[in-house]
Amino acid sequence: MSAEDLEKYETEMELQLYKEYRDIVGQFSYVVETERRFYLANAVDVQVRNAEGEVYFEVRMSDAWVWDMYRPARFVKNVRVITFKDVNVEELDKPDLRLPEDGPFGAGGGPAT
């Protein structure tokens, strides 16, 4: 396999991973970034720890998805990450449930009374 073939393969894998991310991101409440990985999760707990003067973070996530094209299974029940680097946790916006305008429950429709 040439370097060009390998690069093409990795580009295709990244595109597949992005498409998977796009399809499932709405199922999660949080985005978590560490120095090594990117996660989507529905529960996140970050604890600051101190061991012999060294500060580190312990991050626990459940019901998670891992951005890693080399993992055969990206959905993970529980994740525990220990890191001395920054951790970024963002809560995702959940769009409100919207009903179609022209449906039976929309602004212009509905059952006749």
mmCIF file of C-alpha atoms in Angstrom:
data_model
loop_
_atom_site.group_PDB
_atom_site.id
_atom_site.type_symbol
_atom_site.label_atom_id
_atom_site.label_comp_id
_atom_site.label_asym_id
_atom_site.label_seq_id
_atom_site.Cartn_x
_atom_site.Cartn_y
_atom_site.Cartn_z
ATOM 1 C CA MET A 1 0.000 0.000 0.000
ATOM 2 C CA SER A 2 1.470 3.326 -1.032
ATOM 3 C CA ALA A 3 1.515 6.454 1.118
ATOM 4 C CA GLU A 4 -1.078 7.969 -1.225
ATOM 5 C CA ASP A 5 -3.377 4.945 -0.795
ATOM 6 C CA LEU A 6 -3.014 5.147 2.980
ATOM 7 C CA GLU A 7 -3.817 8.853 2.963
ATOM 8 C CA LYS A 8 -6.886 8.243 0.794
ATOM 9 C CA TYR A 9 -8.049 5.446 3.134
ATOM 10 C CA GLU A 10 -7.643 7.654 6.220
ATOM 11 C CA THR A 11 -9.505 10.507 4.524
ATOM 12 C CA GLU A 12 -12.396 8.172 3.699
ATOM 13 C CA MET A 13 -12.437 6.863 7.287
ATOM 14 C CA GLU A 14 -12.546 10.431 8.659
ATOM 15 C CA LEU A 15 -15.452 11.247 6.339
ATOM 16 C CA GLN A 16 -17.363 8.146 7.495
ATOM 17 C CA LEU A 17 -16.667 9.101 11.115
ATOM 18 C CA TYR A 18 -17.920 12.642 10.535
ATOM 19 C CA LYS A 19 -21.114 11.314 8.947
ATOM 20 C CA GLU A 20 -21.662 8.992 11.922
ATOM 21 C CA TYR A 21 -21.076 11.923 14.304
ATOM 22 C CA ARG A 22 -23.541 14.096 12.390
ATOM 23 C CA ASP A 23 -26.200 11.365 12.540
ATOM 24 C CA ILE A 24 -25.914 10.725 16.286
ATOM 25 C CA VAL A 25 -24.923 14.040 17.894
ATOM 26 C CA GLY A 26 -28.570 14.860 18.659
ATOM 27 C CA GLN A 27 -28.784 11.838 20.958
ATOM 28 C CA PHE A 28 -26.229 13.269 23.408
ATOM 29 C CA SER A 29 -26.192 16.057 25.990
ATOM 30 C CA TYR A 30 -22.468 16.866 26.252
ATOM 31 C CA VAL A 31 -19.341 17.245 24.153
ATOM 32 C CA VAL A 32 -16.116 16.433 26.006
ATOM 33 C CA GLU A 33 -12.669 17.200 24.625
ATOM 34 C CA THR A 34 -9.432 15.947 26.126
ATOM 35 C CA GLU A 35 -5.921 16.143 24.696
ATOM 36 C CA ARG A 36 -6.335 12.691 23.142
ATOM 37 C CA ARG A 37 -10.016 12.195 22.344
ATOM 38 C CA PHE A 38 -13.342 13.787 21.530
ATOM 39 C CA TYR A 39 -16.461 12.328 23.159
ATOM 40 C CA LEU A 40 -20.210 12.731 23.095
ATOM 41 C CA ALA A 41 -21.897 11.705 26.354
ATOM 42 C CA ASN A 42 -25.159 11.908 28.251
ATOM 43 C CA ALA A 43 -23.570 12.115 31.692
ATOM 44 C CA VAL A 44 -20.244 13.737 32.616
ATOM 45 C CA ASP A 45 -18.484 14.169 35.953
ATOM 46 C CA VAL A 46 -15.159 16.029 36.173
ATOM 47 C CA GLN A 47 -13.189 15.911 39.419
ATOM 48 C CA VAL A 48 -9.998 17.856 40.095
ATOM 49 C CA ARG A 49 -7.514 15.621 41.922
ATOM 50 C CA ASN A 50 -4.236 16.385 43.668
ATOM 51 C CA ALA A 51 -1.543 13.767 44.195
ATOM 52 C CA GLU A 52 1.719 14.870 45.780
ATOM 53 C CA GLY A 53 1.310 18.414 44.458
ATOM 54 C CA GLU A 54 0.367 17.312 40.934
ATOM 55 C CA VAL A 55 -3.079 18.428 39.828
ATOM 56 C CA TYR A 56 -4.941 16.244 37.370
ATOM 57 C CA PHE A 57 -8.496 15.676 36.178
ATOM 58 C CA GLU A 58 -10.576 12.548 36.483
ATOM 59 C CA VAL A 59 -13.380 12.554 33.933
ATOM 60 C CA ARG A 60 -16.148 9.979 34.086
ATOM 61 C CA MET A 61 -18.689 9.681 31.286
ATOM 62 C CA SER A 62 -21.556 7.316 30.668
ATOM 63 C CA ASP A 63 -23.591 6.530 27.604
ATOM 64 C CA ALA A 64 -20.781 7.836 25.421
ATOM 65 C CA TRP A 65 -19.535 7.849 21.839
ATOM 66 C CA VAL A 66 -15.819 8.196 21.043
ATOM 67 C CA TRP A 67 -14.403 9.985 17.997
ATOM 68 C CA ASP A 68 -11.762 7.440 17.016
ATOM 69 C CA MET A 69 -11.643 5.973 13.532
ATOM 70 C CA TYR A 70 -9.498 3.054 14.683
ATOM 71 C CA ARG A 71 -12.005 1.757 17.274
ATOM 72 C CA PRO A 72 -14.274 -1.012 16.006
ATOM 73 C CA ALA A 73 -16.976 0.009 18.533
ATOM 74 C CA ARG A 74 -17.375 3.707 19.265
ATOM 75 C CA PHE A 75 -20.369 3.470 21.604
ATOM 76 C CA VAL A 76 -19.188 2.987 25.184
ATOM 77 C CA LYS A 77 -21.248 2.417 28.325
ATOM 78 C CA ASN A 78 -18.726 3.980 30.744
ATOM 79 C CA VAL A 79 -15.508 5.917 30.192
ATOM 80 C CA ARG A 80 -12.911 7.050 32.714
ATOM 81 C CA VAL A 81 -10.166 9.443 31.633
ATOM 82 C CA ILE A 82 -7.241 10.600 33.773
ATOM 83 C CA THR A 83 -5.398 13.606 32.354
ATOM 84 C CA PHE A 84 -2.980 16.329 33.392
ATOM 85 C CA LYS A 85 -4.099 18.449 30.428
ATOM 86 C CA ASP A 86 -7.140 20.651 29.945
ATOM 87 C CA VAL A 87 -10.611 19.162 29.700
ATOM 88 C CA ASN A 88 -13.404 20.983 27.887
ATOM 89 C CA VAL A 89 -17.040 20.067 28.609
ATOM 90 C CA GLU A 90 -19.873 21.732 26.721
ATOM 91 C CA GLU A 91 -23.578 21.126 27.111
ATOM 92 C CA LEU A 92 -25.249 20.705 23.741
ATOM 93 C CA ASP A 93 -28.378 22.638 22.841
ATOM 94 C CA LYS A 94 -31.409 20.463 22.500
ATOM 95 C CA PRO A 95 -33.733 21.916 19.894
ATOM 96 C CA ASP A 96 -37.323 22.185 21.018
ATOM 97 C CA LEU A 97 -39.761 19.708 19.602
ATOM 98 C CA ARG A 98 -41.353 21.361 16.608
ATOM 99 C CA LEU A 99 -44.556 20.188 15.031
ATOM 100 C CA PRO A 100 -45.172 20.673 11.322
ATOM 101 C CA GLU A 101 -47.042 23.881 10.500
ATOM 102 C CA ASP A 102 -49.484 22.157 8.166
ATOM 103 C CA GLY A 103 -50.112 19.040 10.250
ATOM 104 C CA PRO A 104 -53.070 18.284 12.505
ATOM 105 C CA PHE A 105 -51.309 19.958 15.455
ATOM 106 C CA GLY A 106 -49.759 22.871 13.535
ATOM 107 C CA ALA A 107 -50.775 26.525 13.728
ATOM 108 C CA GLY A 108 -53.178 26.366 10.809
ATOM 109 C CA GLY A 109 -54.630 22.908 11.334
ATOM 110 C CA GLY A 110 -56.277 20.951 14.032
ATOM 111 C CA PRO A 111 -59.525 19.226 14.615
ATOM 112 C CA ALA A 112 -62.686 21.160 13.922
ATOM 113 C CA THR A 113 -64.679 22.093 16.988
#
